[in-house]
PDB file of C-alpha atoms in Angstrom:
ATOM      1  CA  MET A   1     195.070  -0.739 234.482  1.00 87.00           C
ATOM      2  CA  ILE A   2     196.874   2.286 235.771  1.00 92.00           C
ATOM      3  CA  LYS A   3     196.033   3.066 238.960  1.00 95.00           C
ATOM      4  CA  GLY A   4     199.234   5.893 239.955  1.00 96.00           C
ATOM      5  CA  ALA A   5     201.623   8.040 239.165  1.00 98.00           C
ATOM      6  CA  ILE A   6     205.085   8.824 240.070  1.00 98.00           C
ATOM      7  CA  PHE A   7     206.144  12.461 238.760  1.00 98.00           C
ATOM      8  CA  ASP A   8     210.020  13.337 239.310  1.00 97.00           C
ATOM      9  CA  VAL A   9     210.917  17.232 239.792  1.00 97.00           C
ATOM     10  CA  ASP A  10     213.455  18.859 237.643  1.00 95.00           C
ATOM     11  CA  GLY A  11     213.375  18.606 234.437  1.00 95.00           C
ATOM     12  CA  THR A  12     210.327  16.571 234.282  1.00 97.00           C
ATOM     13  CA  LEU A  13     206.993  18.860 236.712  1.00 98.00           C
ATOM     14  CA  LEU A  14     209.644  22.103 236.687  1.00 97.00           C
ATOM     15  CA  ASP A  15     212.133  23.782 234.283  1.00 96.00           C
ATOM     16  CA  SER A  16     214.976  23.929 236.636  1.00 94.00           C
ATOM     17  CA  MET A  17     218.001  22.112 236.218  1.00 91.00           C
ATOM     18  CA  GLU A  18     219.491  25.205 235.846  1.00 90.00           C
ATOM     19  CA  ILE A  19     219.827  25.833 239.026  1.00 91.00           C
ATOM     20  CA  TRP A  20     222.376  23.114 238.986  1.00 84.00           C
ATOM     21  CA  GLU A  21     224.267  24.664 236.537  1.00 83.00           C
ATOM     22  CA  ASN A  22     224.784  28.105 237.368  1.00 90.00           C
ATOM     23  CA  ALA A  23     224.009  28.178 241.297  1.00 92.00           C
ATOM     24  CA  GLY A  24     227.769  29.486 241.813  1.00 93.00           C
ATOM     25  CA  ALA A  25     227.520  32.037 239.342  1.00 93.00           C
ATOM     26  CA  ARG A  26     224.766  33.475 240.980  1.00 93.00           C
ATOM     27  CA  TYR A  27     226.151  33.664 244.618  1.00 94.00           C
ATOM     28  CA  LEU A  28     229.245  35.185 242.626  1.00 95.00           C
ATOM     29  CA  ARG A  29     226.990  37.488 240.896  1.00 94.00           C
ATOM     30  CA  SER A  30     225.665  38.380 244.044  1.00 93.00           C
ATOM     31  CA  ILE A  31     228.303  39.193 245.808  1.00 93.00           C
ATOM     32  CA  GLY A  32     230.151  41.970 243.264  1.00 94.00           C
ATOM     33  CA  LYS A  33     231.944  38.947 240.865  1.00 94.00           C
ATOM     34  CA  VAL A  34     231.767  38.682 237.459  1.00 93.00           C
ATOM     35  CA  PRO A  35     232.176  34.293 236.403  1.00 94.00           C
ATOM     36  CA  GLU A  36     233.924  33.107 233.900  1.00 92.00           C
ATOM     37  CA  GLU A  37     232.132  31.698 231.049  1.00 88.00           C
ATOM     38  CA  ASN A  38     232.838  28.448 231.846  1.00 89.00           C
ATOM     39  CA  LEU A  39     232.356  27.881 235.599  1.00 92.00           C
ATOM     40  CA  SER A  40     229.540  25.845 235.269  1.00 88.00           C
ATOM     41  CA  GLU A  41     232.059  22.867 233.634  1.00 86.00           C
ATOM     42  CA  ILE A  42     234.644  23.138 235.922  1.00 90.00           C
ATOM     43  CA  LEU A  43     232.171  22.518 239.576  1.00 89.00           C
ATOM     44  CA  TYR A  44     230.458  20.333 237.812  1.00 78.00           C
ATOM     45  CA  PRO A  45     232.700  17.203 238.619  1.00 75.00           C
ATOM     46  CA  MET A  46     233.644  18.549 242.144  1.00 84.00           C
ATOM     47  CA  THR A  47     232.329  18.389 245.292  1.00 80.00           C
ATOM     48  CA  MET A  48     230.398  21.410 247.147  1.00 84.00           C
ATOM     49  CA  ALA A  49     233.723  21.030 249.102  1.00 89.00           C
ATOM     50  CA  GLU A  50     235.726  20.979 246.136  1.00 92.00           C
ATOM     51  CA  GLY A  51     234.236  23.904 244.188  1.00 91.00           C
ATOM     52  CA  ALA A  52     234.295  26.210 247.163  1.00 93.00           C
ATOM     53  CA  ALA A  53     237.493  25.559 247.981  1.00 95.00           C
ATOM     54  CA  TYR A  54     237.846  26.529 243.978  1.00 95.00           C
ATOM     55  CA  VAL A  55     235.813  29.939 244.096  1.00 95.00           C
ATOM     56  CA  LYS A  56     237.452  30.865 247.277  1.00 95.00           C
ATOM     57  CA  GLU A  57     240.870  30.579 245.644  1.00 95.00           C
ATOM     58  CA  ARG A  58     240.006  31.602 241.996  1.00 95.00           C
ATOM     59  CA  TYR A  59     238.001  34.829 242.735  1.00 95.00           C
ATOM     60  CA  CYS A  60     240.171  35.973 246.087  1.00 94.00           C
ATOM     61  CA  LEU A  61     237.810  35.709 248.495  1.00 94.00           C
ATOM     62  CA  THR A  62     238.258  35.983 251.862  1.00 94.00           C
ATOM     63  CA  VAL A  63     235.266  34.313 253.571  1.00 95.00           C
ATOM     64  CA  PRO A  64     235.480  30.643 255.217  1.00 95.00           C
ATOM     65  CA  LEU A  65     234.013  28.010 252.575  1.00 95.00           C
ATOM     66  CA  ASP A  66     231.638  27.668 255.037  1.00 94.00           C
ATOM     67  CA  VAL A  67     230.213  30.430 254.134  1.00 95.00           C
ATOM     68  CA  ILE A  68     230.722  30.180 250.510  1.00 95.00           C
ATOM     69  CA  ILE A  69     228.997  27.355 250.763  1.00 94.00           C
ATOM     70  CA  GLN A  70     225.893  28.343 252.123  1.00 94.00           C
ATOM     71  CA  GLY A  71     226.064  31.333 249.745  1.00 94.00           C
ATOM     72  CA  VAL A  72     225.102  28.931 247.525  1.00 93.00           C
ATOM     73  CA  LEU A  73     222.644  27.005 248.737  1.00 93.00           C
ATOM     74  CA  ASP A  74     220.910  29.782 249.874  1.00 93.00           C
ATOM     75  CA  ALA A  75     221.270  30.797 245.996  1.00 93.00           C
ATOM     76  CA  VAL A  76     219.506  27.393 245.207  1.00 93.00           C
ATOM     77  CA  ARG A  77     216.782  27.577 248.073  1.00 95.00           C
ATOM     78  CA  ASP A  78     215.820  31.071 246.437  1.00 95.00           C
ATOM     79  CA  PHE A  79     215.980  29.475 243.113  1.00 95.00           C
ATOM     80  CA  TYR A  80     212.939  26.580 244.145  1.00 96.00           C
ATOM     81  CA  PHE A  81     211.103  29.968 246.588  1.00 96.00           C
ATOM     82  CA  TYR A  82     210.658  33.006 243.662  1.00 96.00           C
ATOM     83  CA  GLU A  83     211.685  31.214 240.252  1.00 95.00           C
ATOM     84  CA  ALA A  84     211.521  28.275 238.922  1.00 96.00           C
ATOM     85  CA  ARG A  85     209.113  27.683 237.024  1.00 97.00           C
ATOM     86  CA  LEU A  86     206.866  24.710 235.966  1.00 98.00           C
ATOM     87  CA  LYS A  87     207.150  22.911 231.992  1.00 97.00           C
ATOM     88  CA  THR A  88     204.597  23.629 229.731  1.00 96.00           C
ATOM     89  CA  GLY A  89     201.178  21.904 230.132  1.00 97.00           C
ATOM     90  CA  VAL A  90     201.516  20.270 233.915  1.00 97.00           C
ATOM     91  CA  LYS A  91     198.754  21.771 235.857  1.00 96.00           C
ATOM     92  CA  GLU A  92     196.665  21.135 232.998  1.00 96.00           C
ATOM     93  CA  PHE A  93     197.746  17.993 232.727  1.00 97.00           C
ATOM     94  CA  LEU A  94     197.973  17.167 236.355  1.00 97.00           C
ATOM     95  CA  ALA A  95     194.655  17.992 236.809  1.00 96.00           C
ATOM     96  CA  VAL A  96     193.397  15.454 233.967  1.00 95.00           C
ATOM     97  CA  MET A  97     194.917  13.016 235.752  1.00 95.00           C
ATOM     98  CA  ARG A  98     193.069  13.635 239.172  1.00 95.00           C
ATOM     99  CA  GLU A  99     189.769  13.988 237.391  1.00 95.00           C
ATOM    100  CA  ARG A 100     190.336  10.042 236.457  1.00 94.00           C
ATOM    101  CA  GLY A 101     190.953   9.190 239.262  1.00 94.00           C
ATOM    102  CA  ILE A 102     195.322   8.429 239.080  1.00 96.00           C
ATOM    103  CA  LEU A 103     196.866   8.475 242.281  1.00 96.00           C
ATOM    104  CA  MET A 104     200.084  10.326 242.371  1.00 98.00           C
ATOM    105  CA  ALA A 105     203.291  11.340 243.846  1.00 98.00           C
ATOM    106  CA  ALA A 106     206.412  12.835 243.464  1.00 98.00           C
ATOM    107  CA  ALA A 107     209.929  10.983 243.955  1.00 97.00           C
ATOM    108  CA  THR A 108     212.379  14.095 243.643  1.00 94.00           C
ATOM    109  CA  ALA A 109     216.848  14.138 244.620  1.00 91.00           C
ATOM    110  CA  SER A 110     216.214  17.261 246.007  1.00 91.00           C
ATOM    111  CA  SER A 111     215.376  19.067 249.491  1.00 92.00           C
ATOM    112  CA  ARG A 112     211.969  18.356 250.576  1.00 95.00           C
ATOM    113  CA  GLU A 113     211.530  22.505 251.352  1.00 94.00           C
ATOM    114  CA  HIS A 114     212.748  23.609 248.034  1.00 95.00           C
ATOM    115  CA  VAL A 115     210.055  21.581 246.149  1.00 96.00           C
ATOM    116  CA  GLU A 116     207.471  21.780 249.086  1.00 97.00           C
ATOM    117  CA  ALA A 117     208.206  25.431 248.548  1.00 97.00           C
ATOM    118  CA  ALA A 118     207.946  25.974 244.331  1.00 97.00           C
ATOM    119  CA  PHE A 119     204.785  23.806 244.202  1.00 98.00           C
ATOM    120  CA  ARG A 120     203.169  25.412 246.330  1.00 97.00           C
ATOM    121  CA  ARG A 121     203.438  29.034 245.178  1.00 98.00           C
ATOM    122  CA  LEU A 122     202.779  27.232 241.291  1.00 98.00           C
ATOM    123  CA  GLY A 123     199.492  25.899 242.752  1.00 97.00           C
ATOM    124  CA  ILE A 124     200.301  22.137 242.473  1.00 98.00           C
ATOM    125  CA  ASP A 125     200.686  20.793 246.049  1.00 96.00           C
ATOM    126  CA  GLY A 126     196.930  20.051 245.835  1.00 96.00           C
ATOM    127  CA  TYR A 127     197.652  17.090 242.858  1.00 97.00           C
ATOM    128  CA  PHE A 128     200.041  15.134 245.646  1.00 97.00           C
ATOM    129  CA  GLY A 129     198.900  12.294 248.164  1.00 94.00           C
ATOM    130  CA  ARG A 130     203.324  12.537 249.350  1.00 97.00           C
ATOM    131  CA  ILE A 131     206.377  13.328 248.085  1.00 97.00           C
ATOM    132  CA  PHE A 132     209.242  11.270 248.431  1.00 97.00           C
ATOM    133  CA  THR A 133     212.564  11.854 248.460  1.00 94.00           C
ATOM    134  CA  CYS A 134     215.927  10.535 248.065  1.00 93.00           C
ATOM    135  CA  ALA A 135     217.685  11.731 251.342  1.00 90.00           C
ATOM    136  CA  GLU A 136     214.915  10.357 253.606  1.00 92.00           C
ATOM    137  CA  VAL A 137     214.572   7.074 251.401  1.00 92.00           C
ATOM    138  CA  GLY A 138     218.223   6.722 251.965  1.00 92.00           C
ATOM    139  CA  ALA A 139     219.388   5.830 248.296  1.00 92.00           C
ATOM    140  CA  GLY A 140     219.600   7.874 244.439  1.00 92.00           C
ATOM    141  CA  LYS A 141     217.507   6.950 241.698  1.00 95.00           C
ATOM    142  CA  ARG A 142     219.840   4.213 240.620  1.00 93.00           C
ATOM    143  CA  TYR A 143     218.107   2.007 242.880  1.00 95.00           C
ATOM    144  CA  PRO A 144     214.276   1.426 242.777  1.00 96.00           C
ATOM    145  CA  LEU A 145     213.683   2.030 246.516  1.00 96.00           C
ATOM    146  CA  ILE A 146     212.371   6.120 245.823  1.00 96.00           C
ATOM    147  CA  TYR A 147     209.725   4.142 243.676  1.00 98.00           C
ATOM    148  CA  GLU A 148     208.804   1.322 245.572  1.00 97.00           C
ATOM    149  CA  ARG A 149     207.336   3.339 248.712  1.00 97.00           C
ATOM    150  CA  ALA A 150     205.643   5.903 246.544  1.00 98.00           C
ATOM    151  CA  ALA A 151     204.649   2.413 245.084  1.00 97.00           C
ATOM    152  CA  GLY A 152     204.175   1.178 248.397  1.00 97.00           C
ATOM    153  CA  TYR A 153     201.840   4.623 249.789  1.00 97.00           C
ATOM    154  CA  LEU A 154     199.786   4.585 246.450  1.00 97.00           C
ATOM    155  CA  GLY A 155     198.614   0.952 247.114  1.00 96.00           C
ATOM    156  CA  ALA A 156     199.620  -0.526 243.814  1.00 96.00           C
ATOM    157  CA  LYS A 157     201.928  -2.584 241.691  1.00 97.00           C
ATOM    158  CA  PRO A 158     204.650  -1.411 239.720  1.00 97.00           C
ATOM    159  CA  GLY A 159     202.603  -2.728 236.281  1.00 95.00           C
ATOM    160  CA  GLU A 160     199.662  -0.335 237.515  1.00 96.00           C
ATOM    161  CA  ILE A 161     202.122   2.625 237.807  1.00 97.00           C
ATOM    162  CA  LEU A 162     203.311   5.076 235.995  1.00 98.00           C
ATOM    163  CA  VAL A 163     206.745   6.911 236.560  1.00 98.00           C
ATOM    164  CA  PHE A 164     207.686   9.856 235.163  1.00 98.00           C
ATOM    165  CA  GLU A 165     211.720  11.246 233.974  1.00 97.00           C
ATOM    166  CA  ASP A 166     213.772  13.303 232.103  1.00 96.00           C
ATOM    167  CA  VAL A 167     217.065  11.276 232.814  1.00 94.00           C
ATOM    168  CA  LEU A 168     218.229   8.085 231.240  1.00 96.00           C
ATOM    169  CA  TYR A 169     219.293   6.344 234.473  1.00 94.00           C
ATOM    170  CA  ALA A 170     216.412   7.262 236.344  1.00 96.00           C
ATOM    171  CA  VAL A 171     214.294   5.621 233.336  1.00 97.00           C
ATOM    172  CA  GLU A 172     216.505   3.060 233.104  1.00 97.00           C
ATOM    173  CA  THR A 173     216.037   1.851 236.857  1.00 96.00           C
ATOM    174  CA  ALA A 174     212.101   2.763 236.936  1.00 98.00           C
ATOM    175  CA  LYS A 175     211.954   0.571 233.623  1.00 97.00           C
ATOM    176  CA  GLY A 176     213.926  -2.197 235.015  1.00 97.00           C
ATOM    177  CA  ALA A 177     211.753  -2.801 238.613  1.00 97.00           C
ATOM    178  CA  GLY A 178     208.414  -3.181 236.713  1.00 97.00           C
ATOM    179  CA  PHE A 179     206.898   0.134 236.037  1.00 98.00           C
ATOM    180  CA  HIS A 180     205.601   1.619 232.962  1.00 97.00           C
ATOM    181  CA  THR A 181     208.134   4.894 231.754  1.00 98.00           C
ATOM    182  CA  VAL A 182     207.223   7.937 230.249  1.00 98.00           C
ATOM    183  CA  GLY A 183     210.346   9.649 229.285  1.00 98.00           C
ATOM    184  CA  VAL A 184     209.825  13.021 229.056  1.00 97.00           C
ATOM    185  CA  TYR A 185     211.765  16.072 227.040  1.00 97.00           C
ATOM    186  CA  ASP A 186     214.096  18.329 229.030  1.00 96.00           C
ATOM    187  CA  ARG A 187     216.569  19.888 227.148  1.00 93.00           C
ATOM    188  CA  PHE A 188     220.056  19.647 229.749  1.00 91.00           C
ATOM    189  CA  SER A 189     219.169  16.105 228.761  1.00 92.00           C
ATOM    190  CA  ALA A 190     218.276  16.445 225.100  1.00 92.00           C
ATOM    191  CA  GLY A 191     221.841  14.128 223.700  1.00 93.00           C
ATOM    192  CA  GLU A 192     219.917  10.809 226.214  1.00 94.00           C
ATOM    193  CA  THR A 193     217.084  12.073 223.542  1.00 96.00           C
ATOM    194  CA  ASP A 194     217.007   8.893 221.717  1.00 96.00           C
ATOM    195  CA  LYS A 195     217.865   6.413 224.221  1.00 97.00           C
ATOM    196  CA  ILE A 196     215.092   7.664 226.399  1.00 97.00           C
ATOM    197  CA  LYS A 197     212.616   7.193 223.469  1.00 96.00           C
ATOM    198  CA  SER A 198     214.344   3.635 222.586  1.00 96.00           C
ATOM    199  CA  LEU A 199     213.948   2.473 226.430  1.00 97.00           C
ATOM    200  CA  ALA A 200     210.623   4.407 227.515  1.00 97.00           C
ATOM    201  CA  ASP A 201     206.942   3.167 227.221  1.00 96.00           C
ATOM    202  CA  VAL A 202     206.155   6.513 225.657  1.00 96.00           C
ATOM    203  CA  TYR A 203     207.715   9.765 225.552  1.00 97.00           C
ATOM    204  CA  ALA A 204     206.421  13.013 225.893  1.00 96.00           C
ATOM    205  CA  ARG A 205     208.172  16.089 224.616  1.00 94.00           C
ATOM    206  CA  GLU A 206     205.786  18.080 226.454  1.00 95.00           C
ATOM    207  CA  PHE A 207     203.159  17.230 228.821  1.00 97.00           C
ATOM    208  CA  THR A 208     199.310  17.994 227.494  1.00 95.00           C
ATOM    209  CA  LYS A 209     195.632  17.408 227.898  1.00 91.00           C
ATOM    210  CA  GLU A 210     195.838  13.877 225.485  1.00 92.00           C
ATOM    211  CA  LEU A 211     198.269  12.216 226.817  1.00 94.00           C
ATOM    212  CA  ALA A 212     196.774  12.597 229.739  1.00 92.00           C
ATOM    213  CA  GLU A 213     193.825  10.932 228.238  1.00 89.00           C
ATOM    214  CA  HIS A 214     195.915   8.536 225.946  1.00 88.00           C
ATOM    215  CA  LEU A 215     197.624   7.314 229.714  1.00 92.00           C
ATOM    216  CA  CYS A 216     194.682   7.045 232.320  1.00 85.00           C
ATOM    217  CA  GLY A 217     193.449   4.448 229.345  1.00 74.00           C
ATOM    218  CA  ARG A 218     196.559   2.142 229.246  1.00 61.00           C
TER     219      ARG A 218
END
């Protein structure tokens, strides 16, 4: 019997993965620069400091690296505070889960400040008893610690908890730790769709009331 649910945030509850693709471009536009079309591909493998150094040299910026880094971080923050949208059907889905007595927590690699602001603005903050972040638990989602901490809060065993994730490695981690997994479609991880479908216990193209009713009956 399902007693609890743990939801990833970016790409699962929020249609927010785009900010990690274009934060650098947003920063450049904010200071009047035109970013190159493939900037996200160039910056993707770099650390924040390496990316700032590249942007400084490529676009002939005179400000210090820490100012560039802060500018990018501000672009990310503004996105969560003012722009990030819910995935289709999320609010109605969460309402059904709560009506069925399912306790819920969020587990995210994003910052607490950003997620809490987005949840408040979008009206879903009241559905989650707690938000767990990778930074606060001390491990990313290639390790099961964040799910285990959330399970402890929910007061249920992994086999009594649903974990909703949109990327393959997180589904692999949760399933390997004994949780029931729900793979959620996101356009930014579409290349992993077939693998996620084959691994997850349930796969969802979108959130619906019917899906919530089905999962609550597991």
